[in-house]
Coordinates of C-alpha atoms and ligand atoms in Angstrom, one line a residue:
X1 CA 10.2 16.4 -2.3
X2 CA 7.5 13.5 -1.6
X3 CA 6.8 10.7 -3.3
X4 CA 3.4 8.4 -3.3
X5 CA 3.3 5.0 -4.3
X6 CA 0.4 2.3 -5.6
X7 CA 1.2 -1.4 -6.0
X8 CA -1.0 -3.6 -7.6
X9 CA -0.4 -7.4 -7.3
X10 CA 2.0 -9.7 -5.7
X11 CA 3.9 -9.7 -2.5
X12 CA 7.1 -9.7 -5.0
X13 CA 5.8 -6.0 -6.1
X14 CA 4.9 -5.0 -2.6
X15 CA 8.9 -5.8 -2.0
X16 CA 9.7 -4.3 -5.4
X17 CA 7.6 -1.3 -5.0
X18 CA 9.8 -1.4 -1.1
X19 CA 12.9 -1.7 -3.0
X20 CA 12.3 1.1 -5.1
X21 CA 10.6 3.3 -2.5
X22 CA 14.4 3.1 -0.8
X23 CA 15.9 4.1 -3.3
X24 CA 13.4 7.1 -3.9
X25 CA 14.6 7.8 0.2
X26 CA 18.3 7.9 -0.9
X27 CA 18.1 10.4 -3.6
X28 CA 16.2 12.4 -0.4
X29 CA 12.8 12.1 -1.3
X30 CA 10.2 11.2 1.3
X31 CA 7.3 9.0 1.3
X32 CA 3.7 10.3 1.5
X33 CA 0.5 8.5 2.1
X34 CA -1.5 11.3 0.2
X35 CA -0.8 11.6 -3.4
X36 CA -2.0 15.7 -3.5
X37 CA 1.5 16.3 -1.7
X38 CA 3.5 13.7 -3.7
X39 CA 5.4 15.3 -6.3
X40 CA 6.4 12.0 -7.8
X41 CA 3.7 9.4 -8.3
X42 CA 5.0 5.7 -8.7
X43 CA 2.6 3.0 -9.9
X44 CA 3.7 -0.4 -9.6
X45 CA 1.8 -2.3 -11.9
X46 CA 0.8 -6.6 -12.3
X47 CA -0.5 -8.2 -15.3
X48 CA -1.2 -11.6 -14.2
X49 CA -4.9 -11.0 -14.7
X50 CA -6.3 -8.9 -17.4
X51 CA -8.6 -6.9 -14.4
X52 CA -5.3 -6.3 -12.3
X53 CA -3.8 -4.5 -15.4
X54 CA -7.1 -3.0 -16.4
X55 CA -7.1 -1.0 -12.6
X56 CA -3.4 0.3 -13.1
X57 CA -4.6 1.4 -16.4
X58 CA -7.4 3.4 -15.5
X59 CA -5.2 5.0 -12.5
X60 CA -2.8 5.9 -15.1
X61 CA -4.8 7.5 -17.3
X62 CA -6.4 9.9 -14.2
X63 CA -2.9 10.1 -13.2
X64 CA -2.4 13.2 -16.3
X65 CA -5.0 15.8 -14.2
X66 CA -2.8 15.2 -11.2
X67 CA 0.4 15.8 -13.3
X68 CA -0.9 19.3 -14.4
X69 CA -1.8 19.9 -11.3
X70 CA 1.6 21.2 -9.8
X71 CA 4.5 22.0 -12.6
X72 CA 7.4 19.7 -12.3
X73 CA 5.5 16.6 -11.1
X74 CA 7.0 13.2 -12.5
X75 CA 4.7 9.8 -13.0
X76 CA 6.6 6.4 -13.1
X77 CA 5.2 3.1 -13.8
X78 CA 6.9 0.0 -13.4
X79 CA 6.0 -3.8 -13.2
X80 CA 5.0 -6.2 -15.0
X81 CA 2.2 -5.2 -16.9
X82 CA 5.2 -2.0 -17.9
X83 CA 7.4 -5.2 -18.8
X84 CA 4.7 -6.5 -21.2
X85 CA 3.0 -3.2 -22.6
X86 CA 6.4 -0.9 -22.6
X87 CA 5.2 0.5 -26.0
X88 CA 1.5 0.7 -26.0
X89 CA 1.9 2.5 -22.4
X90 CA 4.2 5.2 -23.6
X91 CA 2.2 5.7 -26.6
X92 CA -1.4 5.8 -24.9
X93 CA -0.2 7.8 -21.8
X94 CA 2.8 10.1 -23.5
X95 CA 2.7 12.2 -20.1
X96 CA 4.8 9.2 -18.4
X97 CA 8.5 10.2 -17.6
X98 CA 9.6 6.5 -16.8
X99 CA 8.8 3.5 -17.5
X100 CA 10.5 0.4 -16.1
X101 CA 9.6 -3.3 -17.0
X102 CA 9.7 -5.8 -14.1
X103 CA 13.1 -7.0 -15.5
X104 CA 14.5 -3.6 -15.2
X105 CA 13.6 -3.6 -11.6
X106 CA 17.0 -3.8 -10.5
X107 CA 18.5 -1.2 -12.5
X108 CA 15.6 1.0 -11.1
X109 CA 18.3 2.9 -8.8
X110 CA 20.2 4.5 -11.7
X111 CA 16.9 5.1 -13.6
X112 CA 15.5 7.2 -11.3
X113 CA 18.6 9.5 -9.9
X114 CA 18.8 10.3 -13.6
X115 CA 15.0 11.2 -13.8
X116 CA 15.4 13.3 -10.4
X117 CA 18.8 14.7 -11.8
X118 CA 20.5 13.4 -8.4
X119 CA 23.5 10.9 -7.6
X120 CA 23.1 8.0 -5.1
X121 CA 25.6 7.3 -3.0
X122 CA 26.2 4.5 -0.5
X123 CA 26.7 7.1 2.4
X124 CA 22.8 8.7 1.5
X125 CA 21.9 4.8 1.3
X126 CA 22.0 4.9 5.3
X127 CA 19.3 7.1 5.9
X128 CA 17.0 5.3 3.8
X129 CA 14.0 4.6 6.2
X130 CA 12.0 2.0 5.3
X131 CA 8.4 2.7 6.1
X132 CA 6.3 1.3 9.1
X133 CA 4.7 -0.9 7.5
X134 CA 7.5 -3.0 6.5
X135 CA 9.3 -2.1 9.1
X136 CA 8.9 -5.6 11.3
X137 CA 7.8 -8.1 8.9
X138 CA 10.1 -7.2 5.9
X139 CA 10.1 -8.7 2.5
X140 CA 13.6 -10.1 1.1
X141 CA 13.5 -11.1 -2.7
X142 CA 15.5 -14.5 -3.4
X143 CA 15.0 -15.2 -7.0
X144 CA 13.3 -13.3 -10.0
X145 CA 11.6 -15.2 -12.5
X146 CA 10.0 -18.5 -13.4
X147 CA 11.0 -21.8 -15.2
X148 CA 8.0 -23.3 -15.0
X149 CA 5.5 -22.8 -17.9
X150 CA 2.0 -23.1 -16.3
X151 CA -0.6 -22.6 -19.5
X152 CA -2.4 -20.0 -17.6
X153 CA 0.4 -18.0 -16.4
X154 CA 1.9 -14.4 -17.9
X155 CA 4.9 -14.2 -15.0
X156 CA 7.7 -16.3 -17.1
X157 CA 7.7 -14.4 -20.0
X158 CA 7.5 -10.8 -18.2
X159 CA 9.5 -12.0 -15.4
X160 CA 11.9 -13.8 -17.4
X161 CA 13.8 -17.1 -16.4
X162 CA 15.0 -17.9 -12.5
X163 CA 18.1 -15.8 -11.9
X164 CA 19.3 -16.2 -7.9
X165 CA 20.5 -13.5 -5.8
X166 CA 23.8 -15.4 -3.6
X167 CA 23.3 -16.5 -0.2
X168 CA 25.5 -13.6 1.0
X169 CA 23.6 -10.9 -0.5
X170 CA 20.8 -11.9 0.5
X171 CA 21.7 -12.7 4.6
X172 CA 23.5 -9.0 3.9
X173 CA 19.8 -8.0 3.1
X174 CA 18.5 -10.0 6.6
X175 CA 20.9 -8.0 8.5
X176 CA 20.0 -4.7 7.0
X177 CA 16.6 -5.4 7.3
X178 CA 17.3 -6.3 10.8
X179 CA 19.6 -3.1 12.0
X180 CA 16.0 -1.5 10.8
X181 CA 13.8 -2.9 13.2
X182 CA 13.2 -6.3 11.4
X183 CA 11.7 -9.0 13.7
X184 CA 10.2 -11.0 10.7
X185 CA 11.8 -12.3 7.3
X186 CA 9.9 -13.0 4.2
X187 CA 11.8 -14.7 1.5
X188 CA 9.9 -14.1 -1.9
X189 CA 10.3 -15.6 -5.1
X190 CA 7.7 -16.9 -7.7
X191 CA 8.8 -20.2 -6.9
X192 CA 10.6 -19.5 -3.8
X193 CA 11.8 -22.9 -2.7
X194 CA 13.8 -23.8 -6.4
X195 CA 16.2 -21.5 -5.0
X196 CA 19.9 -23.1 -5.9
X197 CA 23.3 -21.1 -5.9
X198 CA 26.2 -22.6 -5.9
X199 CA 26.4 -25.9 -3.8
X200 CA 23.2 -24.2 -1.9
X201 CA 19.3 -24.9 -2.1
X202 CA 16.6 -24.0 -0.5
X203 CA 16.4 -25.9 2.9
X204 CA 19.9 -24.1 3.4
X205 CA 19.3 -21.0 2.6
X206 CA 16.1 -20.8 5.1
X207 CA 19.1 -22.3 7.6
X208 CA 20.9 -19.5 7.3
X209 CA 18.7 -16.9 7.3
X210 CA 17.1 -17.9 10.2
X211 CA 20.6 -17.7 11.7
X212 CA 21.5 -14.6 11.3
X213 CA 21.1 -12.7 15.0
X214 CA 17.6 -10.9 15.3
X215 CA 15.7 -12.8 13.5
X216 CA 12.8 -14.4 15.2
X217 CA 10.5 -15.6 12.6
X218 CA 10.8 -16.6 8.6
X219 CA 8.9 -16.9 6.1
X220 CA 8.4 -18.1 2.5
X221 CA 6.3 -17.3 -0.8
X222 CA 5.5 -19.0 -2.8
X223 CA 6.6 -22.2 -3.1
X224 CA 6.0 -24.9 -6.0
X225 CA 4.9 -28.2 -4.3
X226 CA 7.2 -29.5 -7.0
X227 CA 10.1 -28.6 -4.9
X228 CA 8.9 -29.1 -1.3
X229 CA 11.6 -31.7 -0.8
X230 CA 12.0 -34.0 2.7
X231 CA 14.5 -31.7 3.2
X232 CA 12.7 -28.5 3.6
X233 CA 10.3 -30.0 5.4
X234 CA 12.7 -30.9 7.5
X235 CA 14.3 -28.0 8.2
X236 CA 10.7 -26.4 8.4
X237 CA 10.5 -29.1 11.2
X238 CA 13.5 -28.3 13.1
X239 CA 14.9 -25.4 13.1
X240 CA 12.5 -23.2 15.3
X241 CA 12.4 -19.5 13.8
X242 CA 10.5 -21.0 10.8
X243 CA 7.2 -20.5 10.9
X244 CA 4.6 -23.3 10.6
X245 CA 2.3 -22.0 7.8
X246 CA 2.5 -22.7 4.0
X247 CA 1.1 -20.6 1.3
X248 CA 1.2 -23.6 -1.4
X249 CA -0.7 -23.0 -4.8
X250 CA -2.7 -26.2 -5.8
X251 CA -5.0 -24.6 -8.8
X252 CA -7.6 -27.4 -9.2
X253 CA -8.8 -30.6 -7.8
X254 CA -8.8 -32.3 -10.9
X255 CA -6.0 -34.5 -12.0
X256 CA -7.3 -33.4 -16.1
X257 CA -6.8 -29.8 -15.4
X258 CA -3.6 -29.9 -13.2
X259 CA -2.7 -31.5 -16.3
X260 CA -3.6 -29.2 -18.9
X261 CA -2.4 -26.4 -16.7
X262 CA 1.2 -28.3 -17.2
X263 CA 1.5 -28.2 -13.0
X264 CA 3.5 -30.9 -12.5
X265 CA 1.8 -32.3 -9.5
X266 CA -1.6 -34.6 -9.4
X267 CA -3.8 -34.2 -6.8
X268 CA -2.9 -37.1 -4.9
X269 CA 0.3 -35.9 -4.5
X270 CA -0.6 -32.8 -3.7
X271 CA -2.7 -34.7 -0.5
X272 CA 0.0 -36.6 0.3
X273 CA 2.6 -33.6 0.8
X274 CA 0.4 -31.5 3.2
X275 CA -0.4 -34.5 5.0
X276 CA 3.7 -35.0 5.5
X277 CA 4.2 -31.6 5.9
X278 CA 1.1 -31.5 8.7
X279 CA 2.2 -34.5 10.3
X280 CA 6.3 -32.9 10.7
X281 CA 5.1 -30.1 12.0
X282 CA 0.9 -30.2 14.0
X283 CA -0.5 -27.1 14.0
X284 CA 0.6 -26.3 10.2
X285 CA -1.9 -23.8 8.7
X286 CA -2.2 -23.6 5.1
X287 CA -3.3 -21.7 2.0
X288 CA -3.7 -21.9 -2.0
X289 CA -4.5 -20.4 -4.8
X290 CA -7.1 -21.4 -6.9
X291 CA -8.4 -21.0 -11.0
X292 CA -12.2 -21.2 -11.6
X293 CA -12.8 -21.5 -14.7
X294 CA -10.0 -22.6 -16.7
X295 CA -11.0 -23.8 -20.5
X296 CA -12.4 -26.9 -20.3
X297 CA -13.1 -27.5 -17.1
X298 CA -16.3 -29.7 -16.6
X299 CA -18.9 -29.7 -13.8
X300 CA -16.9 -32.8 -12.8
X301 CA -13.9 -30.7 -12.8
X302 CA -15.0 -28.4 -10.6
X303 CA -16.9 -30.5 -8.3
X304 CA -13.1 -32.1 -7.8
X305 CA -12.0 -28.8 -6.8
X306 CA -14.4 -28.6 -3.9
X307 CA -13.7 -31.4 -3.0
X308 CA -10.4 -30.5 -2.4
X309 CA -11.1 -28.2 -0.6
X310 CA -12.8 -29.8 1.8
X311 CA -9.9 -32.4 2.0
X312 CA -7.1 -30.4 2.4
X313 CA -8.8 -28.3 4.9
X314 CA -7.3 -25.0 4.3
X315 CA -7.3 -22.1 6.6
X316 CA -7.9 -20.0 3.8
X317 CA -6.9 -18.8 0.2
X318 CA -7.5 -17.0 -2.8
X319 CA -9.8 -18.4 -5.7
X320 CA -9.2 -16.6 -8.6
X321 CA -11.9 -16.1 -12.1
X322 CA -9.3 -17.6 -15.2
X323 CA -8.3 -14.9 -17.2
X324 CA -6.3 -15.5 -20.6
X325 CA -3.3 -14.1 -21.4
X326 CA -2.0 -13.6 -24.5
X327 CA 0.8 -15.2 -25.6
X328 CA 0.1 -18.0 -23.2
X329 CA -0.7 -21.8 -24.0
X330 CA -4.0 -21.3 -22.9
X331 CA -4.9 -18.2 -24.5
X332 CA -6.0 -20.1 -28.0
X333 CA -8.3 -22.3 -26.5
X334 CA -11.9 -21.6 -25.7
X335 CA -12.9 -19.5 -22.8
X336 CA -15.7 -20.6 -20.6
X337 CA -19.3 -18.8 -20.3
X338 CA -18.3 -15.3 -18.2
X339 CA -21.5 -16.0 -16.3
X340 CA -20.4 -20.0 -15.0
X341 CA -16.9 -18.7 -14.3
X342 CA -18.5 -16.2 -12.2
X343 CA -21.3 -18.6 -10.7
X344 CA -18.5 -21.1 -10.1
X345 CA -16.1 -18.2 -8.2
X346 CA -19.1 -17.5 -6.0
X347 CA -19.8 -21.7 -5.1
X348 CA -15.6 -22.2 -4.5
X349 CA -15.1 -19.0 -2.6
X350 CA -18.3 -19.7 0.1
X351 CA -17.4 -23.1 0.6
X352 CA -13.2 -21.8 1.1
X353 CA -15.1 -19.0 3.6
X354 CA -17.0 -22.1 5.6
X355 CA -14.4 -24.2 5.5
X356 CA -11.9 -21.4 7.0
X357 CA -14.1 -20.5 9.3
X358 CA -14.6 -23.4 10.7
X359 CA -11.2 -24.2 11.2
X360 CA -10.3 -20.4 13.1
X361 CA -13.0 -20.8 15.7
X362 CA -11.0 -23.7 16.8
X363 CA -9.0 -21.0 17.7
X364 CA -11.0 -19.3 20.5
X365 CA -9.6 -19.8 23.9
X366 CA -6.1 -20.4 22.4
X367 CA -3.1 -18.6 23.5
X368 CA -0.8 -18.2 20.6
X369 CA 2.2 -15.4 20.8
X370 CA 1.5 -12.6 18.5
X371 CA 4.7 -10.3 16.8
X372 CA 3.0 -7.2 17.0
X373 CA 3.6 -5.1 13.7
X374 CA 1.3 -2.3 14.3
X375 CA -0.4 -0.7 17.2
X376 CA -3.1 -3.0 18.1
X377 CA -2.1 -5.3 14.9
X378 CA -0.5 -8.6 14.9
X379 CA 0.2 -12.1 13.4
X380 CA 0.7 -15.5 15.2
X381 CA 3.4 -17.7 13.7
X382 CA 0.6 -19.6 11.9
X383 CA 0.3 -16.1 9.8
X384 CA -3.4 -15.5 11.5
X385 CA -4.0 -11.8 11.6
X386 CA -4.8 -10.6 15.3
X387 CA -6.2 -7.8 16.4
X388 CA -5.4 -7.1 20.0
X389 CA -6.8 -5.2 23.0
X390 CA -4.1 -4.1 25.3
X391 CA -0.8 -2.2 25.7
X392 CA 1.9 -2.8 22.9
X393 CA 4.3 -1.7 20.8
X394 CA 5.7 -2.7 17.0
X395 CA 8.4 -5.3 17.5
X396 CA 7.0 -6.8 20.9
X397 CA 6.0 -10.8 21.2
X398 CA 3.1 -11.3 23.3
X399 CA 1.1 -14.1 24.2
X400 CA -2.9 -13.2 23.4
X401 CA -5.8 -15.1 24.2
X402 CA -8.6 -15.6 21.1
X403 CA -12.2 -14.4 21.9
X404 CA -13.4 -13.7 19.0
X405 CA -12.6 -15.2 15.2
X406 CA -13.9 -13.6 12.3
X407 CA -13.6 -14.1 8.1
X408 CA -10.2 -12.6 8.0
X409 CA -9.3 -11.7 11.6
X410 CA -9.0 -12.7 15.4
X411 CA -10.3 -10.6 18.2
X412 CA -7.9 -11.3 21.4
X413 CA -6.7 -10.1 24.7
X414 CA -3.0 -9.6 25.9
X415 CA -2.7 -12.8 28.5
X416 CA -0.2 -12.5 31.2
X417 CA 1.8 -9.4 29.8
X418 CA 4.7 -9.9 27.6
X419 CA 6.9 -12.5 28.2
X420 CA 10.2 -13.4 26.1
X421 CA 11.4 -15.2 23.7
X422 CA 13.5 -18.4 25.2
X423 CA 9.6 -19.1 27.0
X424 CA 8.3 -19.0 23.5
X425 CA 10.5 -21.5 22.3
X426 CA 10.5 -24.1 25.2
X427 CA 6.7 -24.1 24.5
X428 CA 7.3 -24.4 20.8
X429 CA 9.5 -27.3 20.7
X430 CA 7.0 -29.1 23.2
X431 CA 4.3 -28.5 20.4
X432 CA 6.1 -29.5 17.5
X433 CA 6.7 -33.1 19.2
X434 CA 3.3 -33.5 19.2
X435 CA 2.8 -32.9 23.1
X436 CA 0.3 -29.6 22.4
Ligands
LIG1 N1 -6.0 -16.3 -14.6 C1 -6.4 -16.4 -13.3 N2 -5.5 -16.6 -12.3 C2 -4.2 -16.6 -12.6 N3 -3.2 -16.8 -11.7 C3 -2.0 -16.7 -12.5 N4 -2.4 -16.5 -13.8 C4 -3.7 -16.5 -13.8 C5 -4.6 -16.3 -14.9 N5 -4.2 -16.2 -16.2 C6 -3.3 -17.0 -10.3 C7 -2.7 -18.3 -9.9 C8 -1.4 -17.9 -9.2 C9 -1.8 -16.5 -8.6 C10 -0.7 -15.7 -8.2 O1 -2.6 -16.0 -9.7 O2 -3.6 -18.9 -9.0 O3 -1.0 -18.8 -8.2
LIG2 FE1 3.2 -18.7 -13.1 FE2 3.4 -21.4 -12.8 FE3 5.6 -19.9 -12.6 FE4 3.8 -19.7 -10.7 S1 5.0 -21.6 -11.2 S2 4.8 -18.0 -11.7 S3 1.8 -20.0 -11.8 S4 4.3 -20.2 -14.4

């Protein structure tokens, strides 16, 4: 029996949606790529903006022809946008046979061996495969959850409050993700680096993770600039599997919104961390999220965004159209035209394209070392996408030389052949002192 899966949304429902798929392998299914040969169809769903919902709704509701399709055929949606419209799903799409909110998610297991009418044992566990494209840069979910109340945001009250996984399951996770072919770890949470358990934070955690044997690179996302302490930086700084680039959220350049969109952070300081963080560690790249649009935001407003941008330099990001939520803060108060929210998407994501550009065709005649995740496919430790001519295999570092930089890509060529890891790190540490 096959199974097909669509994940709208974050990289926290990409891992989910892994998770889950893992589970789906235990109770012997196998994953397909082509929903015609699936026989269970799993849509993993976000609600964070009304059009990300809108999309799993609309695949939902096409989903019933392919349920009559073949007898026996079983549709599951999960997620947030499951967590937050449980009833109105089950009562506008009745053909569902399981829904599970994003809370559930970790009761998902015994869910869906009740649904297939199969047990899971640990011993079937072992031949769960995880699929390709996971296979060397895997996910490993930290936390669940959010404390912080942004006025914009859906995720606390679908997600729920923080709850921490302990460091030991989650290094048991490294390791298993490892034994699979894991070269790459990604710790997620929604705000990745307030991880505390027990006497353990953060900058710890990363520690250890980037400890355990096999392990050549880790990342985070996303983290709250609220809670990028000395310490993490630090520990960014120093210890050499962890990867020099930052997904960080700033939201807006204006002091008035940040405030309004109860952030936590000014501008200012949001200048003066990256410029710490770039100075502990040269090279850094760096990325954001951004709201257009947010209720009452000004031209002046939004000019301060730009101008952020152009400040912080980033090497690239996601600007985002406000979209109100209900049930959140901001949800009472009075949307902006459709058509300036639009105009002012347009204006914020050229001048993010320019400015990103820019920045990667610095990158021509470089050399970085690539981890190689697909055929062809890879990603320097400064998380640039690479595309690479030559001979070489998932799971091999290379160093590549940049001919060509495009909007979301780099062209390069395999320099010198392979060559291993200690070289890579006596060349690091020279770069992180400043030498390179
Ligand atoms: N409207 C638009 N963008 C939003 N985000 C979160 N909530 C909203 C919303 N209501 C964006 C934020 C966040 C990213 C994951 O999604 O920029 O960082
Ligand atoms: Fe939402 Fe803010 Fe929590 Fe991020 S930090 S998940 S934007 S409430």
């Amino acid at each position: 029996m096959k199974f097909y899966v669509r994940t709208y949304g974050c990289q926290m429902n990409v891992a989910d949606s892994n998770e889950m798929g893992r589970h789906l392998k235990a109770n012997g299914l196998v994953e397909t790529q082509d929903p015609e040969e699936a026989s269970v169809f799993l849509v993993n769903t976000c609600t964070v903006r009304q059009h990300a919902e809108d999309r799993a709704f609309s695949e939902i509701g096409r989903l019933r022809h392919w349920k009559t399709k073949r007898p026996g055929r079983k549709i599951v949606v999960t997620g947030c946008a499951a967590e937050r419209t449980r009833e109105y799903l089950e009562d506008r799409f009745p053909f569902l046979d399981l829904v599970v909110g994003a809370k559930s998610i970790e009761d998902f297991s015994q869910m869906a061996a009740q649904l297939l009418d199969r047990r899971e044992t640990d011993e079937e566990l072992d031949y769960a495969v995880p699929s390709a494209d996971d296979r060397i840069s895997a996910f490993v979910t930290i936390m669940r959850g959010c404390n912080y109340s942004c006025t914009y945001c859906i995720v606390p009250s679908v997600r729920g409050r923080e709850i921490y996984h302990s460091m030991e399951q989650i290094l048991g996770e490294v390791r298993d993700r490892v034994a699979e072919g894991a070269r790459e770890i990604t710790l997620l949470g929604q705000t990745v680096n307030s991880y505390r358990h027990g006497s353990y934070r953060f900058a710890e955690l990363l520690e250890g993770v980037a400890n355990v044997d096999g392990v050549d690179r880790v990342r985070f996302i996303s983290p709250h600039p609220y809670y990028m302490s000395d310490r993490v930086i630090e520990t960014m700084a120093e210890v050499p599997e962890i990867c020099e680039s930052l997904h960080l959220p700033v939201q807006s350049g204006s002091n008035k919104m940040l405030r309004q969109m109860m952030r936590n952070y000014t501008r200012e300081q949001y200048v003066s961390l990256i410029e710490k963080m770039r100075k502990a560690m040269p090279g850094m790249t760096l990325s954001t999220d951004i709201i257009v649009g947010f209720p009452g935001e000004t031209e002046a407003d939004f000019r301060l965004t730009l101008s952020l941008i152009e400040e912080a330099r980033f090497d690239w990001g996601f600007i985002f159209k406000y979209s109100p939520r209900e049930g959140t803060p901001a949800a009472s108060l009075e949307c902006l035209p459709q058509e300036l929210i639009e105009e002012r998407h347009r204006e914020c994501l050229e001048l993010l394209d320019r400015v990103a550009l820019e920045k990667r065709s610095k990158l021509v005649g470089t050399t970085p070392e690539v981890l190689v995740e697909e055929d062809n496919f890879g990603r320097t430790r400064t998380n640039h996408k690479v595309h690479i001519t030559g001979n070489v295999a998932p799971g091999e570092q290379v160093r590549v030389r940049i001919t060509n930089a495009q909007r979301a890509t780099l062209q390069g060529v395999i320099e010198n052949g392979n060559i291993t890891f200690e070289n890579f790190r006596e060349e690091d540490s020279r770069a992180r002192t400043g030498a390179g």
